[in-house]
Amino acid sequence: MDHAATGQEALARIAGADDLDTLEALRVEFLGKQGSISGLLKTLGKLDPEERKVEGPKIHALRESVSEALAVRKDTLETAALDARLAAETIDLSLPAPSTPRGAVHPVSQVMDELAEVFADLGFAVATGPEIEDDWHNFTALNMPESHPARAMHDTFYFPDRNDDGREMLLRTHTSPVQIRSMIQQGAPIRIIAPGRVYRSDSDATHTPMFHQIEGLVIDKGIHLGHLKWTLEAFLKAFFERDDIVLRLRPSYFPFTEPSIEVDVGYSSQGGRRVVGGSGDAPGHAWMEVLGSGMVNRRVIAAGGIDPDEWQGFAFGIGVDRLAMLKYGMDDLRAFFDGDVRWLSHYGFSALDVPTLSGGVGTPA
Ligand code: PHE
């Protein structure tokens, strides 16, 4: 039997196959159950031992070379098919976006943008800090030395290891450490807001383990409580796009401000929706706490490397998620972070709907 001729013919036909279907048909023809080379293998059993010694290795070698040729050709054809597909599937980035965009901007992102817009108009720059903080920036420099009871109030997530400076590492429990970082980095005067994520081990309808704050810090000469009150009133009126906002300033306590003030906004419930406006003490109205604030404690200014005899300031920390709930009528904070596209398409915003002061910072959802 002339196996060499059989082999040469098979290899030539394999090399000439120009699609995967043809190649598969050849594989079946040669190596399939009824295939010609499989047939040759079966004849081995009928040969006498001497003949088998000669024929066996030849037939096995034939089978080997054919199956290798099949594999090589398959690889080549697959690569060519992929190249052709990649060449055909180009994306034209210059095409206009579809007229009905499918994504939506999350209300938290929208409210962050609205707040940045409002504060930019008041002359505030945007600052940032790390979400993984050390306990000096998050607590100590903010007048909460170790074993200060206020540390326990924060339900902090700690990391098991300390950093190179021997400081305990944690997920920041508020955006206030950015006050310290800004003072150290830029010195006085300062007028910044710092938006971002914060973390506390807490969870129910109005608390989630991760939530959002915007810190505000003003350091300058002759700053007093009147500046704080005016700024908060101006910001809340612009943000809610209403002039009938009524604020309630309540004395409070934060280690990093003195005096400290919590701010509530009056609202009423209309048809299951919260509508901001009017005194919370009026019939059918209530108060909603939206932020903590106060005059920056002298010790905090000093920890930031600034002379508290020369410079004063005020700071505030706004709960962004609560503000979003109040403005756009959501009642469960947990849904904010479920990632449910139905919720997002209901409460989300068009990516084209950029907040501006002239066009209105927000659009009723
Ligand atoms: N950091 C405080 C909190 O998270 C809020 C705050 C910020 C209070 C700035 C006063 C000044 O509760």
mmCIF file of C-alpha atoms in Angstrom, residues 57-310:
data_model
loop_
_atom_site.group_PDB
_atom_site.id
_atom_site.type_symbol
_atom_site.label_atom_id
_atom_site.label_comp_id
_atom_site.label_asym_id
_atom_site.label_seq_id
_atom_site.Cartn_x
_atom_site.Cartn_y
_atom_site.Cartn_z
ATOM 1 C CA PRO A 57 4.304 2.649 12.278
ATOM 2 C CA LYS A 58 3.591 3.933 8.750
ATOM 3 C CA ILE A 59 -0.162 4.101 9.297
ATOM 4 C CA HIS A 60 0.237 5.710 12.739
ATOM 5 C CA ALA A 61 2.632 8.279 11.293
ATOM 6 C CA LEU A 62 0.142 9.003 8.525
ATOM 7 C CA ARG A 63 -2.641 9.524 11.037
ATOM 8 C CA GLU A 64 -0.391 11.763 13.113
ATOM 9 C CA SER A 65 0.628 14.008 10.224
ATOM 10 C CA VAL A 66 -2.950 14.349 8.953
ATOM 11 C CA SER A 67 -4.342 15.280 12.350
ATOM 12 C CA GLU A 68 -1.578 17.808 12.889
ATOM 13 C CA ALA A 69 -2.200 19.345 9.462
ATOM 14 C CA LEU A 70 -5.902 19.597 10.342
ATOM 15 C CA ALA A 71 -5.096 21.430 13.599
ATOM 16 C CA VAL A 72 -2.700 23.861 11.922
ATOM 17 C CA ARG A 73 -5.141 24.639 9.122
ATOM 18 C CA LYS A 74 -7.971 25.099 11.645
ATOM 19 C CA ASP A 75 -5.933 27.609 13.612
ATOM 20 C CA THR A 76 -5.083 29.557 10.464
ATOM 21 C CA LEU A 77 -8.696 29.660 9.297
ATOM 22 C CA GLU A 78 -9.964 30.732 12.748
ATOM 23 C CA THR A 79 -7.431 33.544 12.984
ATOM 24 C CA ALA A 80 -8.359 34.712 9.503
ATOM 25 C CA ALA A 81 -12.067 34.597 10.411
ATOM 26 C CA LEU A 82 -11.426 36.653 13.567
ATOM 27 C CA ASP A 83 -9.328 39.199 11.670
ATOM 28 C CA ALA A 84 -12.045 39.565 9.073
ATOM 29 C CA ARG A 85 -14.644 40.044 11.793
ATOM 30 C CA LEU A 86 -12.572 42.612 13.662
ATOM 31 C CA ALA A 87 -11.985 44.521 10.439
ATOM 32 C CA ALA A 88 -15.715 44.516 9.635
ATOM 33 C CA GLU A 89 -16.893 45.457 13.155
ATOM 34 C CA THR A 90 -15.438 48.922 13.461
ATOM 35 C CA ILE A 91 -17.202 51.473 15.656
ATOM 36 C CA ASP A 92 -17.662 54.890 14.146
ATOM 37 C CA LEU A 93 -17.090 57.203 17.098
ATOM 38 C CA SER A 94 -18.083 60.203 15.026
ATOM 39 C CA LEU A 95 -21.695 58.969 14.696
ATOM 40 C CA PRO A 96 -24.245 60.955 16.767
ATOM 41 C CA ALA A 97 -25.487 59.301 19.986
ATOM 42 C CA PRO A 98 -28.869 57.549 19.766
ATOM 43 C CA SER A 99 -31.698 60.035 20.317
ATOM 44 C CA THR A 100 -33.010 58.063 23.303
ATOM 45 C CA PRO A 101 -29.965 57.366 25.512
ATOM 46 C CA ARG A 102 -30.460 54.228 27.568
ATOM 47 C CA GLY A 103 -28.280 55.091 30.579
ATOM 48 C CA ALA A 104 -29.385 57.465 33.316
ATOM 49 C CA VAL A 105 -27.489 59.665 35.758
ATOM 50 C CA HIS A 106 -27.954 58.474 39.351
ATOM 51 C CA PRO A 107 -29.758 61.018 41.574
ATOM 52 C CA VAL A 108 -26.719 61.119 43.897
ATOM 53 C CA SER A 109 -24.443 62.117 41.010
ATOM 54 C CA GLN A 110 -27.026 64.640 39.836
ATOM 55 C CA VAL A 111 -27.332 66.211 43.301
ATOM 56 C CA MET A 112 -23.524 66.303 43.685
ATOM 57 C CA ASP A 113 -23.352 68.199 40.365
ATOM 58 C CA GLU A 114 -26.142 70.536 41.458
ATOM 59 C CA LEU A 115 -24.365 71.278 44.749
ATOM 60 C CA ALA A 116 -21.038 71.888 42.995
ATOM 61 C CA GLU A 117 -22.824 74.292 40.622
ATOM 62 C CA VAL A 118 -24.470 76.224 43.454
ATOM 63 C CA PHE A 119 -21.271 76.469 45.511
ATOM 64 C CA ALA A 120 -19.112 77.359 42.509
ATOM 65 C CA ASP A 121 -21.376 80.393 42.100
ATOM 66 C CA LEU A 122 -20.578 81.321 45.720
ATOM 67 C CA GLY A 123 -16.849 81.100 44.964
ATOM 68 C CA PHE A 124 -16.098 77.628 46.371
ATOM 69 C CA ALA A 125 -13.517 75.337 44.727
ATOM 70 C CA VAL A 126 -13.834 71.542 44.823
ATOM 71 C CA ALA A 127 -11.310 69.573 46.966
ATOM 72 C CA THR A 128 -10.968 65.821 47.494
ATOM 73 C CA GLY A 129 -9.359 63.418 49.951
ATOM 74 C CA PRO A 130 -8.869 59.639 50.249
ATOM 75 C CA GLU A 131 -11.663 57.308 51.340
ATOM 76 C CA ILE A 132 -9.086 55.149 53.148
ATOM 77 C CA GLU A 133 -7.918 57.513 55.887
ATOM 78 C CA ASP A 134 -5.782 57.357 58.979
ATOM 79 C CA ASP A 135 -7.202 58.043 62.417
ATOM 80 C CA TRP A 136 -5.187 61.261 62.785
ATOM 81 C CA HIS A 137 -6.946 63.010 59.875
ATOM 82 C CA ASN A 138 -10.343 61.423 60.559
ATOM 83 C CA PHE A 139 -10.367 61.975 64.342
ATOM 84 C CA THR A 140 -7.331 63.318 66.205
ATOM 85 C CA ALA A 141 -6.754 66.477 64.146
ATOM 86 C CA LEU A 142 -10.504 67.144 64.355
ATOM 87 C CA ASN A 143 -10.200 67.450 68.116
ATOM 88 C CA MET A 144 -11.134 63.840 68.828
ATOM 89 C CA PRO A 145 -8.098 62.404 70.601
ATOM 90 C CA GLU A 146 -7.932 58.665 71.252
ATOM 91 C CA SER A 147 -10.620 57.518 73.705
ATOM 92 C CA HIS A 148 -12.749 60.586 72.895
ATOM 93 C CA PRO A 149 -16.371 59.376 73.256
ATOM 94 C CA ALA A 150 -17.336 60.880 69.871
ATOM 95 C CA ARG A 151 -15.112 58.302 68.163
ATOM 96 C CA ALA A 152 -17.430 55.565 69.393
ATOM 97 C CA MET A 153 -20.458 57.372 67.898
ATOM 98 C CA HIS A 154 -19.141 56.834 64.385
ATOM 99 C CA ASP A 155 -19.329 52.998 64.105
ATOM 100 C CA THR A 156 -16.028 53.035 62.248
ATOM 101 C CA PHE A 157 -14.781 50.344 59.845
ATOM 102 C CA TYR A 158 -11.116 49.782 60.810
ATOM 103 C CA PHE A 159 -8.421 48.004 58.814
ATOM 104 C CA PRO A 160 -6.443 45.279 60.606
ATOM 105 C CA ASP A 161 -3.034 46.881 59.944
ATOM 106 C CA ARG A 162 -1.541 50.260 60.787
ATOM 107 C CA ASN A 163 0.230 52.395 58.170
ATOM 108 C CA ASP A 164 3.985 53.152 58.049
ATOM 109 C CA ASP A 165 3.552 56.030 60.513
ATOM 110 C CA GLY A 166 1.938 53.665 63.017
ATOM 111 C CA ARG A 167 -1.473 55.267 62.507
ATOM 112 C CA GLU A 168 -4.639 53.188 62.545
ATOM 113 C CA MET A 169 -6.262 52.963 59.108
ATOM 114 C CA LEU A 170 -10.005 53.212 58.522
ATOM 115 C CA LEU A 171 -12.718 54.042 56.005
ATOM 116 C CA ARG A 172 -13.398 57.731 56.581
ATOM 117 C CA THR A 173 -16.555 58.220 58.618
ATOM 118 C CA HIS A 174 -17.141 61.746 57.280
ATOM 119 C CA THR A 175 -15.658 64.184 54.751
ATOM 120 C CA SER A 176 -14.281 66.394 57.560
ATOM 121 C CA PRO A 177 -10.694 65.016 57.229
ATOM 122 C CA VAL A 178 -10.579 66.932 53.922
ATOM 123 C CA GLN A 179 -10.757 70.128 56.056
ATOM 124 C CA ILE A 180 -7.445 69.156 57.627
ATOM 125 C CA ARG A 181 -5.847 68.116 54.324
ATOM 126 C CA SER A 182 -6.904 71.383 52.664
ATOM 127 C CA MET A 183 -5.546 73.525 55.521
ATOM 128 C CA ILE A 184 -2.215 71.701 55.470
ATOM 129 C CA GLN A 185 -1.950 71.774 51.676
ATOM 130 C CA GLN A 186 -3.044 75.306 50.857
ATOM 131 C CA GLY A 187 -2.997 77.338 54.066
ATOM 132 C CA ALA A 188 -5.370 80.295 54.590
ATOM 133 C CA PRO A 189 -7.576 81.684 53.137
ATOM 134 C CA ILE A 190 -9.734 78.724 52.061
ATOM 135 C CA ARG A 191 -13.112 78.359 50.415
ATOM 136 C CA ILE A 192 -13.762 74.753 49.385
ATOM 137 C CA ILE A 193 -16.371 72.040 49.183
ATOM 138 C CA ALA A 194 -15.360 68.368 49.307
ATOM 139 C CA PRO A 195 -17.859 65.839 47.969
ATOM 140 C CA GLY A 196 -17.407 62.099 48.433
ATOM 141 C CA ARG A 197 -18.272 58.733 49.916
ATOM 142 C CA VAL A 198 -18.174 58.052 53.643
ATOM 143 C CA TYR A 199 -18.657 54.824 55.603
ATOM 144 C CA ARG A 200 -20.308 53.806 58.866
ATOM 145 C CA SER A 201 -21.428 50.411 60.092
ATOM 146 C CA ASP A 202 -25.134 51.241 60.053
ATOM 147 C CA SER A 203 -28.141 50.113 57.992
ATOM 148 C CA ASP A 204 -31.891 50.875 57.879
ATOM 149 C CA ALA A 205 -34.315 52.892 55.681
ATOM 150 C CA THR A 206 -32.407 56.151 56.219
ATOM 151 C CA HIS A 207 -28.880 54.782 56.906
ATOM 152 C CA THR A 208 -26.596 52.766 54.605
ATOM 153 C CA PRO A 209 -23.026 51.586 55.364
ATOM 154 C CA MET A 210 -21.791 53.841 52.549
ATOM 155 C CA PHE A 211 -23.320 57.239 51.932
ATOM 156 C CA HIS A 212 -22.357 60.643 50.544
ATOM 157 C CA GLN A 213 -21.458 63.950 52.114
ATOM 158 C CA ILE A 214 -20.315 67.329 50.939
ATOM 159 C CA GLU A 215 -17.994 69.105 53.315
ATOM 160 C CA GLY A 216 -17.693 72.866 53.215
ATOM 161 C CA LEU A 217 -14.867 74.905 54.711
ATOM 162 C CA VAL A 218 -14.287 78.653 54.750
ATOM 163 C CA ILE A 219 -11.212 80.104 56.459
ATOM 164 C CA ASP A 220 -10.613 83.832 56.319
ATOM 165 C CA LYS A 221 -10.260 86.900 58.524
ATOM 166 C CA GLY A 222 -13.213 88.127 60.571
ATOM 167 C CA ILE A 223 -15.513 85.199 59.672
ATOM 168 C CA HIS A 224 -18.501 84.902 62.010
ATOM 169 C CA LEU A 225 -21.745 82.979 62.482
ATOM 170 C CA GLY A 226 -23.646 85.413 60.247
ATOM 171 C CA HIS A 227 -21.552 84.326 57.268
ATOM 172 C CA LEU A 228 -22.372 80.696 57.988
ATOM 173 C CA LYS A 229 -26.095 81.351 58.277
ATOM 174 C CA TRP A 230 -26.208 83.440 55.101
ATOM 175 C CA THR A 231 -24.239 80.855 53.126
ATOM 176 C CA LEU A 232 -26.465 77.965 54.205
ATOM 177 C CA GLU A 233 -29.642 79.905 53.461
ATOM 178 C CA ALA A 234 -28.373 81.024 50.040
ATOM 179 C CA PHE A 235 -27.279 77.505 49.150
ATOM 180 C CA LEU A 236 -30.505 75.779 50.253
ATOM 181 C CA LYS A 237 -32.697 78.302 48.400
ATOM 182 C CA ALA A 238 -30.664 77.863 45.221
ATOM 183 C CA PHE A 239 -30.551 74.088 45.543
ATOM 184 C CA PHE A 240 -34.288 73.625 46.157
ATOM 185 C CA GLU A 241 -35.087 76.458 43.725
ATOM 186 C CA ARG A 242 -37.554 77.974 46.182
ATOM 187 C CA ASP A 243 -37.612 81.194 48.191
ATOM 188 C CA ASP A 244 -40.029 79.992 50.858
ATOM 189 C CA ILE A 245 -37.501 77.651 52.490
ATOM 190 C CA VAL A 246 -37.582 77.905 56.292
ATOM 191 C CA LEU A 247 -34.512 76.796 58.231
ATOM 192 C CA ARG A 248 -34.317 75.842 61.877
ATOM 193 C CA LEU A 249 -30.873 76.253 63.416
ATOM 194 C CA ARG A 250 -30.455 74.005 66.462
ATOM 195 C CA PRO A 251 -27.564 74.182 68.906
ATOM 196 C CA SER A 252 -25.632 70.926 68.723
ATOM 197 C CA TYR A 253 -22.242 69.411 69.467
ATOM 198 C CA PHE A 254 -19.330 68.429 67.213
ATOM 199 C CA PRO A 255 -15.808 68.261 68.658
ATOM 200 C CA PHE A 256 -14.430 70.133 65.626
ATOM 201 C CA THR A 257 -16.790 73.132 65.721
ATOM 202 C CA GLU A 258 -17.655 75.602 68.484
ATOM 203 C CA PRO A 259 -20.421 76.611 68.566
ATOM 204 C CA SER A 260 -22.055 73.781 66.583
ATOM 205 C CA ILE A 261 -25.330 74.047 64.749
ATOM 206 C CA GLU A 262 -27.554 71.474 63.103
ATOM 207 C CA VAL A 263 -29.854 72.691 60.361
ATOM 208 C CA ASP A 264 -33.360 71.401 59.672
ATOM 209 C CA VAL A 265 -35.522 72.253 56.662
ATOM 210 C CA GLY A 266 -39.315 72.600 56.965
ATOM 211 C CA TYR A 267 -41.386 70.418 54.633
ATOM 212 C CA SER A 268 -44.898 69.064 54.177
ATOM 213 C CA SER A 269 -46.160 65.765 52.808
ATOM 214 C CA GLN A 270 -48.358 66.180 49.740
ATOM 215 C CA GLY A 271 -49.812 63.095 48.116
ATOM 216 C CA GLY A 272 -47.077 60.874 49.557
ATOM 217 C CA ARG A 273 -44.323 63.251 48.427
ATOM 218 C CA ARG A 274 -42.236 65.476 50.636
ATOM 219 C CA VAL A 275 -42.361 69.085 49.505
ATOM 220 C CA VAL A 276 -39.830 71.516 50.917
ATOM 221 C CA GLY A 277 -41.101 74.889 52.198
ATOM 222 C CA GLY A 278 -42.762 76.554 55.161
ATOM 223 C CA SER A 279 -42.033 76.214 58.864
ATOM 224 C CA GLY A 280 -41.786 72.672 60.121
ATOM 225 C CA ASP A 281 -43.964 73.780 63.047
ATOM 226 C CA ALA A 282 -46.908 74.761 60.783
ATOM 227 C CA PRO A 283 -49.879 72.346 60.593
ATOM 228 C CA GLY A 284 -49.121 69.404 58.299
ATOM 229 C CA HIS A 285 -45.408 70.234 58.312
ATOM 230 C CA ALA A 286 -42.303 68.686 59.838
ATOM 231 C CA TRP A 287 -38.545 69.291 60.066
ATOM 232 C CA MET A 288 -35.863 67.287 58.278
ATOM 233 C CA GLU A 289 -32.272 67.449 59.424
ATOM 234 C CA VAL A 290 -29.989 68.049 56.436
ATOM 235 C CA LEU A 291 -26.608 69.143 57.743
ATOM 236 C CA GLY A 292 -24.239 69.733 60.637
ATOM 237 C CA SER A 293 -22.137 72.877 60.856
ATOM 238 C CA GLY A 294 -20.425 75.382 63.077
ATOM 239 C CA MET A 295 -17.509 77.733 63.596
ATOM 240 C CA VAL A 296 -14.245 75.815 63.193
ATOM 241 C CA ASN A 297 -12.735 74.990 66.590
ATOM 242 C CA ARG A 298 -9.426 76.845 67.252
ATOM 243 C CA ARG A 299 -7.696 73.563 67.947
ATOM 244 C CA VAL A 300 -8.669 72.257 64.496
ATOM 245 C CA ILE A 301 -7.313 75.386 62.792
ATOM 246 C CA ALA A 302 -4.071 74.925 64.721
ATOM 247 C CA ALA A 303 -3.912 71.217 63.787
ATOM 248 C CA GLY A 304 -4.200 72.354 60.167
ATOM 249 C CA GLY A 305 -1.071 74.469 60.646
ATOM 250 C CA ILE A 306 -2.911 77.830 60.575
ATOM 251 C CA ASP A 307 -2.782 80.508 63.313
ATOM 252 C CA PRO A 308 -6.235 80.590 64.970
ATOM 253 C CA ASP A 309 -5.579 84.092 66.397
ATOM 254 C CA GLU A 310 -5.376 85.432 62.872
#
